[in-house]
Amino acid sequence: MARPVTVLLFAGARVAVGRAELRWSVPAGGLAAGELARQIAAEYPRLAPILRSSRLVHNGEYVRGPSETVRPGDEFAIHPPYGGG
Amino acid sequence: MARPVTVLLFAGARVAVGRAELRWSVPAGGLAAGELARQIAAEYPRLAPILRSSRLVHNGEYVRGPSETVRPGDEFAIHPPYGGG
Amino acid sequence: MASVRLTDRPLSVASAFRALEARGAGGVTIFVGRVRPDPGTGGRVVALVYEAHRGPALARFRALAREAERRFPTLGLVLWHRTGRLRVGEISVIVGAACAHRAPAFATARFLIEDLKVTVPIWKSERARPARRPRRPRDRRVGRSAG
Amino acid sequence: MASVRLTDRPLSVASAFRALEARGAGGVTIFVGRVRPDPGTGGRVVALVYEAHRGPALARFRALAREAERRFPTLGLVLWHRTGRLRVGEISVIVGAACAHRAPAFATARFLIEDLKVTVPIWKSERARPARRPRRPRDRRVGRSAG
């Protein structure tokens, strides 16, 4: 069986989901980043409004487009607007 | 005999005179600040060009005009342009 | 030379200054961010919790340092941020720049903190003391033996 | 609250930061000036001697602090300057401002150092290692010891 994707949730996304990290199963051939985000928001509806102002990060790099393929074992993160300092 | 004026010399003025401090005799009734500066420059000619870009200080305050009276026992200072920092 | 750091341990201004030592550095500007007791939504802030996406945050720190070095004549840089729970008054961030002269030292430090706040994956959330006491009657049961 | 200091003892950045501690100070900017090894007229600088007219210098520091407090929303200020002979790399000046936010902290620190350089009766003179050997015997008289 394929390894899941590790989904990291920060700030408002973490609060909306209630967890800092999820394991998400994807097909062996991977899943488009946009579709993965949609699936997570369908499971956690409070995440939907936060996703609209967030950036998606795939293996530490910003996702270049919603069709970018996320594969089993990858790391996927949701970055709401930053607020360090 | 009246106490002299203490004349403090800084930076280029100190170098021109060769000393950091002078005692300068003035009449018991005092002397105009401009005249005092002229007398010192007459004695130390290398001071003259420095005086033109310097501010005169009398008892810790900038001299308001050349006719301000400097009295025996007062402190008189020559401030070339500042360069701290 | 840039020093980047993301740590849950306290940050020290003296250490940051030492990290900025460079021969020829006539001007060093350091900016320190501290937790303020501002009224938050839930009352007075008693602490902030900073979380970071560590790998991307450090990568962005390094990219930001390279960008500052391209833009300004720097001799040393510091980009340090703390994570975890910080009480009011504790230092959350230190950025600093060492340059030959003061103008670029100020410009570089300002550039670092402005950019850091909007491009580095770090977030803060408030931990507040409630603004008012709860209105519910307290349990005044009589006769309860104390202790 | 402003801390002003004119001293022939070494200046410490850590002490300056402690002097800027203030509840509510979310942003602290510190500028540190150090002796640079620039080529001077007489060769490579190995030291600078700072002299000051002590009373008027301290009076101007205090007036400058009041002016900064009028112009900016400050919670703490530092204006420290060292006098006497300083070797390359030593700290000659520290100015700093603590404010609620970063923008005024930067603006205040910049205002302090720009004004200090032109309005405070402090002067520096270079002590250089001669680029070439002197052609005639030098006058070795030591400068005024600053107070």
Short mmCIF file of C-alpha atoms in Angstrom, two decimals:
data_model
loop_
_atom_site.label_atom_id
_atom_site.label_comp_id
_atom_site.label_asym_id
_atom_site.label_seq_id
_atom_site.Cartn_x
_atom_site.Cartn_y
_atom_site.Cartn_z
CA MET A 1 0.00 0.00 0.00
CA ALA A 2 1.28 3.49 -0.89
CA ARG A 3 2.59 5.79 1.81
CA PRO A 4 0.34 8.72 2.62
CA VAL A 5 1.15 12.39 2.05
CA THR A 6 2.11 14.30 5.22
CA VAL A 7 -0.02 17.44 5.41
CA LEU A 8 1.30 20.21 7.69
CA LEU A 9 -1.17 22.78 8.98
CA PHE A 10 -0.14 26.11 10.48
CA ALA A 11 -1.83 28.96 12.34
CA GLY A 12 -5.47 29.36 11.26
CA ALA A 13 -5.31 26.20 9.16
CA ARG A 14 -4.19 24.24 12.21
CA VAL A 15 -7.01 25.71 14.29
CA ALA A 16 -9.60 25.00 11.59
CA VAL A 17 -8.56 21.36 11.30
CA GLY A 18 -7.82 20.94 14.99
CA ARG A 19 -4.50 19.25 14.25
CA ALA A 20 -1.04 20.32 13.13
CA GLU A 21 -0.52 17.32 10.89
CA LEU A 22 -2.58 14.88 8.82
CA ARG A 23 -1.75 11.74 6.84
CA TRP A 24 -3.59 11.81 3.53
CA SER A 25 -3.85 8.85 1.19
CA VAL A 26 -3.29 9.57 -2.48
CA PRO A 27 -3.23 7.24 -5.49
CA ALA A 28 0.10 5.57 -6.25
CA GLY A 29 0.50 7.86 -9.29
CA GLY A 30 -0.09 10.98 -7.17
CA LEU A 31 -2.74 13.66 -7.08
CA ALA A 32 -2.91 17.24 -8.36
CA ALA A 33 -2.11 19.74 -5.59
CA GLY A 34 -5.36 21.65 -6.21
CA GLU A 35 -7.38 18.46 -5.93
CA LEU A 36 -5.58 17.45 -2.73
CA ALA A 37 -6.38 20.83 -1.14
CA ARG A 38 -10.02 20.47 -2.26
CA GLN A 39 -10.28 17.01 -0.69
CA ILE A 40 -8.91 18.25 2.64
CA ALA A 41 -11.27 21.26 2.65
CA ALA A 42 -14.21 18.94 1.91
CA GLU A 43 -13.35 16.92 5.01
CA TYR A 44 -12.71 20.04 7.14
CA PRO A 45 -15.13 22.75 5.94
CA ARG A 46 -13.73 25.43 8.30
CA LEU A 47 -10.50 25.21 6.33
CA ALA A 48 -12.10 26.40 3.06
CA PRO A 49 -12.05 30.19 3.73
CA ILE A 50 -8.49 29.95 5.07
CA LEU A 51 -7.30 28.09 1.98
CA ARG A 52 -8.34 31.00 -0.21
CA SER A 53 -5.72 33.28 1.40
CA SER A 54 -3.09 30.56 1.89
CA ARG A 55 -0.13 29.41 -0.15
CA LEU A 56 0.39 25.71 -0.84
CA VAL A 57 3.83 24.26 -0.26
CA HIS A 58 5.02 20.98 -1.72
CA ASN A 59 8.23 19.43 -0.38
CA GLY A 60 9.30 22.84 0.94
CA GLU A 61 8.67 24.79 -2.28
CA TYR A 62 5.66 26.86 -3.27
CA VAL A 63 3.31 24.93 -5.53
CA ARG A 64 3.71 26.35 -9.04
CA GLY A 65 0.19 25.50 -10.15
CA PRO A 66 -2.87 23.47 -9.08
CA SER A 67 -1.94 20.66 -11.48
CA GLU A 68 1.44 20.00 -9.82
CA THR A 69 1.53 16.34 -8.80
CA VAL A 70 1.83 15.40 -5.15
CA ARG A 71 3.08 11.85 -4.74
CA PRO A 72 2.90 9.31 -1.89
CA GLY A 73 5.45 10.14 0.80
CA ASP A 74 5.60 13.83 -0.14
CA GLU A 75 5.14 16.70 2.31
CA PHE A 76 2.34 19.15 1.62
CA ALA A 77 1.78 22.27 3.71
CA ILE A 78 -0.82 24.99 3.99
CA HIS A 79 0.65 28.45 4.75
CA PRO A 80 -1.81 31.12 5.85
CA PRO A 81 -0.43 34.69 5.61
CA TYR A 82 2.79 35.02 7.59
CA GLY A 83 3.08 36.91 10.82
CA GLY A 84 6.54 36.58 12.29
CA GLY A 85 8.56 39.31 13.91
CA MET B 1 44.52 91.06 40.36
CA ALA B 2 41.53 89.74 38.36
CA ARG B 3 41.28 86.02 37.67
CA PRO B 4 41.95 85.07 34.06
CA VAL B 5 39.45 83.57 31.64
CA THR B 6 39.89 79.83 31.07
CA VAL B 7 40.03 79.22 27.30
CA LEU B 8 39.33 75.64 26.17
CA LEU B 9 40.61 74.57 22.76
CA PHE B 10 39.36 71.49 20.94
CA ALA B 11 40.32 69.50 17.86
CA GLY B 12 41.89 71.75 15.19
CA ALA B 13 41.92 74.72 17.57
CA ARG B 14 43.89 72.68 20.08
CA VAL B 15 46.36 71.61 17.41
CA ALA B 16 46.74 75.19 16.11
CA VAL B 17 47.49 76.56 19.57
CA GLY B 18 49.44 73.52 20.70
CA ARG B 19 47.56 73.42 23.98
CA ALA B 20 44.14 72.32 25.20
CA GLU B 21 43.74 75.17 27.65
CA LEU B 22 44.92 78.75 28.07
CA ARG B 23 44.56 81.32 30.85
CA TRP B 24 43.75 84.71 29.35
CA SER B 25 43.82 87.96 31.27
CA VAL B 26 40.89 90.29 30.68
CA PRO B 27 40.05 93.68 32.23
CA ALA B 28 38.14 93.60 35.51
CA GLY B 29 35.04 94.79 33.66
CA GLY B 30 35.32 92.00 31.09
CA LEU B 31 35.93 91.91 27.37
CA ALA B 32 33.69 91.41 24.32
CA ALA B 33 33.73 87.78 23.13
CA GLY B 34 34.67 88.83 19.60
CA GLU B 35 37.58 90.89 20.87
CA LEU B 36 38.77 88.04 23.08
CA ALA B 37 38.79 85.65 20.10
CA ARG B 38 40.67 88.27 18.05
CA GLN B 39 43.32 88.63 20.75
CA ILE B 40 43.88 84.88 20.95
CA ALA B 41 44.13 84.57 17.15
CA ALA B 42 46.63 87.44 17.09
CA GLU B 43 48.83 85.51 19.47
CA TYR B 44 48.32 82.19 17.65
CA PRO B 45 48.01 83.00 13.92
CA ARG B 46 47.32 79.36 12.92
CA LEU B 47 44.09 79.64 14.90
CA ALA B 48 42.64 82.37 12.66
CA PRO B 49 41.33 80.18 9.79
CA ILE B 50 39.91 77.69 12.30
CA LEU B 51 38.06 80.42 14.18
CA ARG B 52 36.13 81.31 11.04
CA SER B 53 34.38 77.93 11.04
CA SER B 54 34.14 77.59 14.81
CA ARG B 55 31.44 78.42 17.33
CA LEU B 56 32.33 80.35 20.47
CA VAL B 57 31.03 79.03 23.77
CA HIS B 58 30.80 81.10 26.92
CA ASN B 59 30.18 79.35 30.24
CA GLY B 60 28.75 76.35 28.38
CA GLU B 61 26.36 78.31 26.13
CA TYR B 62 26.84 79.49 22.57
CA VAL B 63 27.89 83.14 22.41
CA ARG B 64 24.87 85.11 21.19
CA GLY B 65 26.92 87.86 19.55
CA PRO B 66 30.47 89.26 19.39
CA SER B 67 29.65 91.96 21.93
CA GLU B 68 28.70 89.50 24.69
CA THR B 69 30.89 90.27 27.71
CA VAL B 70 33.31 87.63 28.99
CA ARG B 71 34.30 88.35 32.59
CA PRO B 72 37.27 87.29 34.74
CA GLY B 73 36.86 83.71 35.92
CA ASP B 74 34.54 82.76 33.06
CA GLU B 75 35.06 79.76 30.77
CA PHE B 76 35.42 80.45 27.07
CA ALA B 77 35.68 77.67 24.48
CA ILE B 78 36.36 77.38 20.77
CA HIS B 79 34.33 74.65 19.05
CA PRO B 80 35.43 73.65 15.55
CA PRO B 81 32.82 71.69 13.57
CA TYR B 82 31.75 68.59 15.48
CA GLY B 83 32.67 65.08 14.49
CA GLY B 84 31.42 62.59 17.02
CA GLY B 85 29.88 59.24 16.27
CA MET C 1 28.60 36.50 6.26
CA ALA C 2 25.08 35.88 7.45
CA SER C 3 23.96 34.19 10.64
CA VAL C 4 20.48 32.65 10.44
CA ARG C 5 18.81 30.99 13.37
CA LEU C 6 15.39 29.60 14.24
CA THR C 7 15.34 28.40 17.82
CA ASP C 8 13.10 27.78 20.78
CA ARG C 9 15.83 29.10 23.11
CA PRO C 10 16.05 32.74 24.29
CA LEU C 11 17.73 35.20 21.92
CA SER C 12 20.54 37.42 23.16
CA VAL C 13 21.30 40.90 21.84
CA ALA C 14 24.91 40.60 23.01
CA SER C 15 25.32 37.38 21.01
CA ALA C 16 23.76 39.00 17.95
CA PHE C 17 26.20 41.88 18.19
CA ARG C 18 29.11 39.45 18.46
CA ALA C 19 27.84 37.66 15.35
CA LEU C 20 28.06 41.02 13.54
CA GLU C 21 31.70 41.68 14.41
CA ALA C 22 33.57 42.38 11.18
CA ARG C 23 36.71 44.34 10.54
CA GLY C 24 35.76 47.51 8.72
CA ALA C 25 32.23 47.56 10.10
CA GLY C 26 31.87 51.16 11.24
CA GLY C 27 28.10 51.00 11.62
CA VAL C 28 25.98 48.23 13.09
CA THR C 29 22.20 48.46 13.32
CA ILE C 30 20.25 45.92 15.33
CA PHE C 31 16.48 45.63 15.53
CA VAL C 32 14.94 43.66 18.37
CA GLY C 33 11.29 42.63 18.43
CA ARG C 34 9.71 41.90 21.81
CA VAL C 35 6.33 40.56 22.90
CA ARG C 36 4.02 43.48 23.75
CA PRO C 37 1.17 43.30 26.25
CA ASP C 38 -1.31 44.70 23.72
CA PRO C 39 -4.97 43.97 24.28
CA GLY C 40 -5.75 41.01 22.08
CA THR C 41 -9.18 39.84 21.08
CA GLY C 42 -9.48 37.76 24.21
CA GLY C 43 -8.01 40.18 26.71
CA ARG C 44 -4.55 41.26 27.70
CA VAL C 45 -1.75 39.33 25.99
CA VAL C 46 0.35 37.40 28.47
CA ALA C 47 2.23 35.34 25.90
CA LEU C 48 2.63 34.70 22.20
CA VAL C 49 3.20 31.34 20.62
CA TYR C 50 5.34 31.39 17.46
CA GLU C 51 5.22 28.46 15.09
CA ALA C 52 7.35 28.02 11.99
CA HIS C 53 7.63 25.69 9.03
CA ARG C 54 11.24 25.09 9.84
CA GLY C 55 12.84 23.99 6.57
CA PRO C 56 11.19 26.60 4.34
CA ALA C 57 11.69 29.28 7.03
CA LEU C 58 15.43 28.70 7.19
CA ALA C 59 15.62 28.53 3.39
CA ARG C 60 13.82 31.87 3.18
CA PHE C 61 16.16 33.38 5.81
CA ARG C 62 19.14 32.36 3.69
CA ALA C 63 17.56 33.69 0.49
CA LEU C 64 16.70 36.94 2.27
CA ALA C 65 20.30 37.28 3.45
CA ARG C 66 21.57 36.78 -0.11
CA GLU C 67 19.09 39.37 -1.34
CA ALA C 68 20.27 41.87 1.31
CA GLU C 69 23.89 41.22 0.35
CA ARG C 70 23.06 41.95 -3.30
CA ARG C 71 21.23 45.17 -2.47
CA PHE C 72 23.45 46.64 0.23
CA PRO C 73 27.18 46.79 0.97
CA THR C 74 27.02 44.55 4.02
CA LEU C 75 29.84 43.03 6.05
CA GLY C 76 27.66 40.96 8.36
CA LEU C 77 24.01 40.00 8.81
CA VAL C 78 21.92 38.44 11.55
CA LEU C 79 18.46 36.93 11.07
CA TRP C 80 17.34 35.21 14.23
CA HIS C 81 13.80 34.25 15.20
CA ARG C 82 12.52 32.45 18.22
CA THR C 83 9.73 29.87 18.24
CA GLY C 84 7.49 28.41 20.93
CA ARG C 85 5.78 30.19 23.80
CA LEU C 86 7.15 33.64 24.69
CA ARG C 87 6.06 35.75 27.65
CA VAL C 88 5.51 39.50 27.43
CA GLY C 89 8.88 41.25 27.21
CA GLU C 90 10.74 38.31 25.70
CA ILE C 91 12.62 38.73 22.43
CA SER C 92 10.93 37.18 19.40
CA VAL C 93 13.25 38.39 16.67
CA ILE C 94 16.64 40.01 16.14
CA VAL C 95 17.84 41.26 12.78
CA GLY C 96 21.03 43.19 12.30
CA ALA C 97 23.44 44.49 9.72
CA ALA C 98 27.08 45.51 9.90
CA CYS C 99 28.28 47.90 7.20
CA ALA C 100 31.12 50.34 6.73
CA HIS C 101 28.71 53.26 7.21
CA ARG C 102 25.52 53.97 9.06
CA ALA C 103 23.12 54.65 6.17
CA PRO C 104 23.30 51.15 4.65
CA ALA C 105 23.32 49.58 8.13
CA PHE C 106 19.95 51.21 8.86
CA ALA C 107 18.58 50.44 5.40
CA THR C 108 19.63 46.79 5.56
CA ALA C 109 18.21 46.14 9.02
CA ARG C 110 14.93 47.75 8.01
CA PHE C 111 14.81 45.72 4.80
CA LEU C 112 15.40 42.49 6.73
CA ILE C 113 12.62 43.00 9.26
CA GLU C 114 10.07 44.27 6.71
CA ASP C 115 10.70 41.36 4.39
CA LEU C 116 10.90 38.79 7.18
CA LYS C 117 7.42 39.67 8.41
CA VAL C 118 5.76 38.95 5.09
CA THR C 119 7.87 36.26 3.41
CA VAL C 120 9.06 33.88 6.13
CA PRO C 121 6.69 31.05 7.14
CA ILE C 122 6.38 32.01 10.81
CA TRP C 123 3.10 32.70 12.58
CA LYS C 124 2.15 34.01 15.99
CA SER C 125 -0.95 33.41 18.04
CA GLU C 126 -1.92 35.17 21.24
CA ARG C 127 -2.38 33.64 24.64
CA ALA C 128 -4.44 36.15 26.59
CA ARG C 129 -5.62 36.61 30.12
CA PRO C 130 -9.41 37.16 29.83
CA ALA C 131 -10.32 40.87 29.93
CA ARG C 132 -13.13 40.39 32.48
CA ARG C 133 -13.85 37.84 35.09
CA PRO C 134 -16.53 35.29 34.23
CA ARG C 135 -20.03 36.43 35.30
CA ARG C 136 -21.19 33.04 36.57
CA PRO C 137 -21.79 32.86 40.32
CA ARG C 138 -18.98 31.20 42.14
CA ASP C 139 -19.56 28.09 44.11
CA ARG C 140 -19.85 29.45 47.67
CA ARG C 141 -20.78 26.21 49.30
CA VAL C 142 -20.58 26.75 53.03
CA GLY C 143 -18.96 24.42 55.41
CA ARG C 144 -16.47 23.07 52.94
CA SER C 145 -13.32 22.39 54.80
CA ALA C 146 -10.49 24.23 53.20
CA GLY C 147 -7.29 22.59 52.05
CA MET D 1 13.22 57.72 29.98
CA ALA D 2 16.52 58.61 28.43
CA SER D 3 19.95 57.34 29.40
CA VAL D 4 22.79 59.70 28.45
CA ARG D 5 26.42 58.84 29.03
CA LEU D 6 29.82 60.26 28.11
CA THR D 7 32.55 57.99 29.37
CA ASP D 8 36.11 56.90 28.77
CA ARG D 9 35.16 53.31 29.64
CA PRO D 10 34.13 50.70 27.04
CA LEU D 11 30.50 50.74 25.91
CA SER D 12 28.42 47.57 26.00
CA VAL D 13 25.60 46.74 23.61
CA ALA D 14 24.07 44.38 26.18
CA SER D 15 23.97 47.19 28.75
CA ALA D 16 22.43 49.56 26.22
CA PHE D 17 19.70 47.04 25.48
CA ARG D 18 19.00 46.62 29.20
CA ALA D 19 18.74 50.42 29.52
CA LEU D 20 16.02 50.27 26.83
CA GLU D 21 13.87 47.71 28.62
CA ALA D 22 10.36 49.10 28.88
CA ARG D 23 7.03 47.37 29.20
CA GLY D 24 5.17 47.82 25.95
CA ALA D 25 8.33 48.26 23.90
CA GLY D 26 7.68 45.94 20.96
CA GLY D 27 10.48 47.37 18.83
CA VAL D 28 13.97 48.35 19.87
CA THR D 29 16.51 49.72 17.39
CA ILE D 30 20.15 50.11 18.39
CA PHE D 31 22.87 51.73 16.33
CA VAL D 32 26.48 51.03 17.21
CA GLY D 33 29.39 53.02 15.79
CA ARG D 34 32.81 51.39 15.75
CA VAL D 35 36.29 52.59 14.82
CA ARG D 36 37.06 51.67 11.23
CA PRO D 37 40.57 51.00 9.88
CA ASP D 38 40.06 53.47 7.00
CA PRO D 39 43.12 54.94 5.43
CA GLY D 40 43.55 58.34 7.00
CA THR D 41 45.70 61.18 5.77
CA GLY D 42 48.70 59.78 7.61
CA GLY D 43 48.28 56.11 6.77
CA ARG D 44 46.15 53.28 8.11
CA VAL D 45 44.07 54.22 11.17
CA VAL D 46 45.02 52.21 14.22
CA ALA D 47 43.09 54.31 16.71
CA LEU D 48 40.85 57.32 17.08
CA VAL D 49 40.99 59.78 19.92
CA TYR D 50 37.64 61.30 20.86
CA GLU D 51 37.58 64.50 22.86
CA ALA D 52 34.48 66.22 24.20
CA HIS D 53 33.50 69.44 25.90
CA ARG D 54 31.87 67.51 28.67
CA GLY D 55 29.29 69.86 30.18
CA PRO D 56 27.88 71.18 26.90
CA ALA D 57 28.01 67.69 25.36
CA LEU D 58 25.90 66.18 28.14
CA ALA D 59 23.53 69.17 28.01
CA ARG D 60 23.13 68.64 24.26
CA PHE D 61 22.52 64.90 24.77
CA ARG D 62 19.72 65.73 27.18
CA ALA D 63 18.22 68.32 24.84
CA LEU D 64 18.45 65.88 21.95
CA ALA D 65 16.65 63.23 24.00
CA ARG D 66 13.85 65.70 24.81
CA GLU D 67 13.59 66.61 21.14
CA ALA D 68 13.35 62.91 20.17
CA GLU D 69 10.65 62.39 22.79
CA ARG D 70 8.66 65.28 21.33
CA ARG D 71 8.97 64.01 17.77
CA PHE D 72 8.50 60.28 18.25
CA PRO D 73 6.42 57.98 20.49
CA THR D 74 9.37 56.65 22.47
CA LEU D 75 9.41 54.48 25.58
CA GLY D 76 13.16 54.55 26.12
CA LEU D 77 16.26 56.19 24.68
CA VAL D 78 19.99 55.64 24.91
CA LEU D 79 22.65 58.19 23.92
CA TRP D 80 26.07 56.94 24.90
CA HIS D 81 29.42 58.14 23.59
CA ARG D 82 32.89 57.11 24.51
CA THR D 83 35.87 59.43 24.81
CA GLY D 84 39.62 58.95 24.86
CA ARG D 85 41.71 56.65 22.71
CA LEU D 86 39.86 53.84 20.94
CA ARG D 87 41.46 51.09 18.91
CA VAL D 88 40.07 49.85 15.60
CA GLY D 89 36.93 47.79 16.27
CA GLU D 90 36.06 49.45 19.57
CA ILE D 91 32.65 51.01 20.06
CA SER D 92 32.60 54.82 19.94
CA VAL D 93 28.86 55.43 20.14
CA ILE D 94 25.60 53.64 20.89
CA VAL D 95 22.21 55.22 20.30
CA GLY D 96 18.96 53.36 20.69
CA ALA D 97 15.23 53.76 20.91
CA ALA D 98 12.49 51.58 22.35
CA CYS D 99 9.01 52.14 20.92
CA ALA D 100 5.79 50.17 20.69
CA HIS D 101 6.40 49.58 16.98
CA ARG D 102 9.34 49.21 14.65
CA ALA D 103 8.87 52.22 12.36
CA PRO D 104 9.33 54.87 15.08
CA ALA D 105 12.13 52.83 16.68
CA PHE D 106 14.09 53.00 13.42
CA ALA D 107 13.24 56.66 12.82
CA THR D 108 14.22 57.69 16.35
CA ALA D 109 17.56 55.87 16.34
CA ARG D 110 18.40 57.39 12.96
CA PHE D 111 17.41 60.86 14.17
CA LEU D 112 19.60 60.49 17.26
CA ILE D 113 22.77 59.51 15.40
CA GLU D 114 22.34 62.05 12.60
CA ASP D 115 21.78 64.89 15.03
CA LEU D 116 24.47 63.74 17.45
CA LYS D 117 27.14 63.88 14.76
CA VAL D 118 26.54 67.53 13.98
CA THR D 119 25.29 69.12 17.19
CA VAL D 120 27.20 67.50 20.07
CA PRO D 121 30.62 68.97 20.94
CA ILE D 122 32.64 65.80 20.36
CA TRP D 123 35.57 65.55 17.99
CA LYS D 124 37.68 62.70 16.72
CA SER D 125 41.23 62.70 15.48
CA GLU D 126 43.05 59.84 13.83
CA ARG D 127 46.07 58.08 15.12
CA ALA D 128 47.53 56.37 12.10
CA ARG D 129 50.31 53.99 11.44
CA PRO D 130 52.25 56.05 8.92
CA ALA D 131 51.89 54.87 5.34
CA ARG D 132 55.53 55.85 4.92
CA ARG D 133 58.05 56.73 7.52
CA PRO D 134 57.82 60.38 8.54
CA ARG D 135 60.30 62.72 6.87
CA ARG D 136 60.96 64.76 9.95
CA PRO D 137 60.76 64.09 13.63
CA ARG D 138 57.16 64.16 14.80
CA ASP D 139 55.82 66.16 17.65
CA ARG D 140 54.79 63.40 20.07
CA ARG D 141 52.70 65.61 22.30
CA VAL D 142 49.70 63.63 23.45
CA GLY D 143 46.26 65.09 22.79
CA ARG D 144 43.86 66.40 25.32
CA SER D 145 42.54 63.62 27.48
CA ALA D 146 38.82 63.74 27.01
CA GLY D 147 36.60 63.79 30.04
#
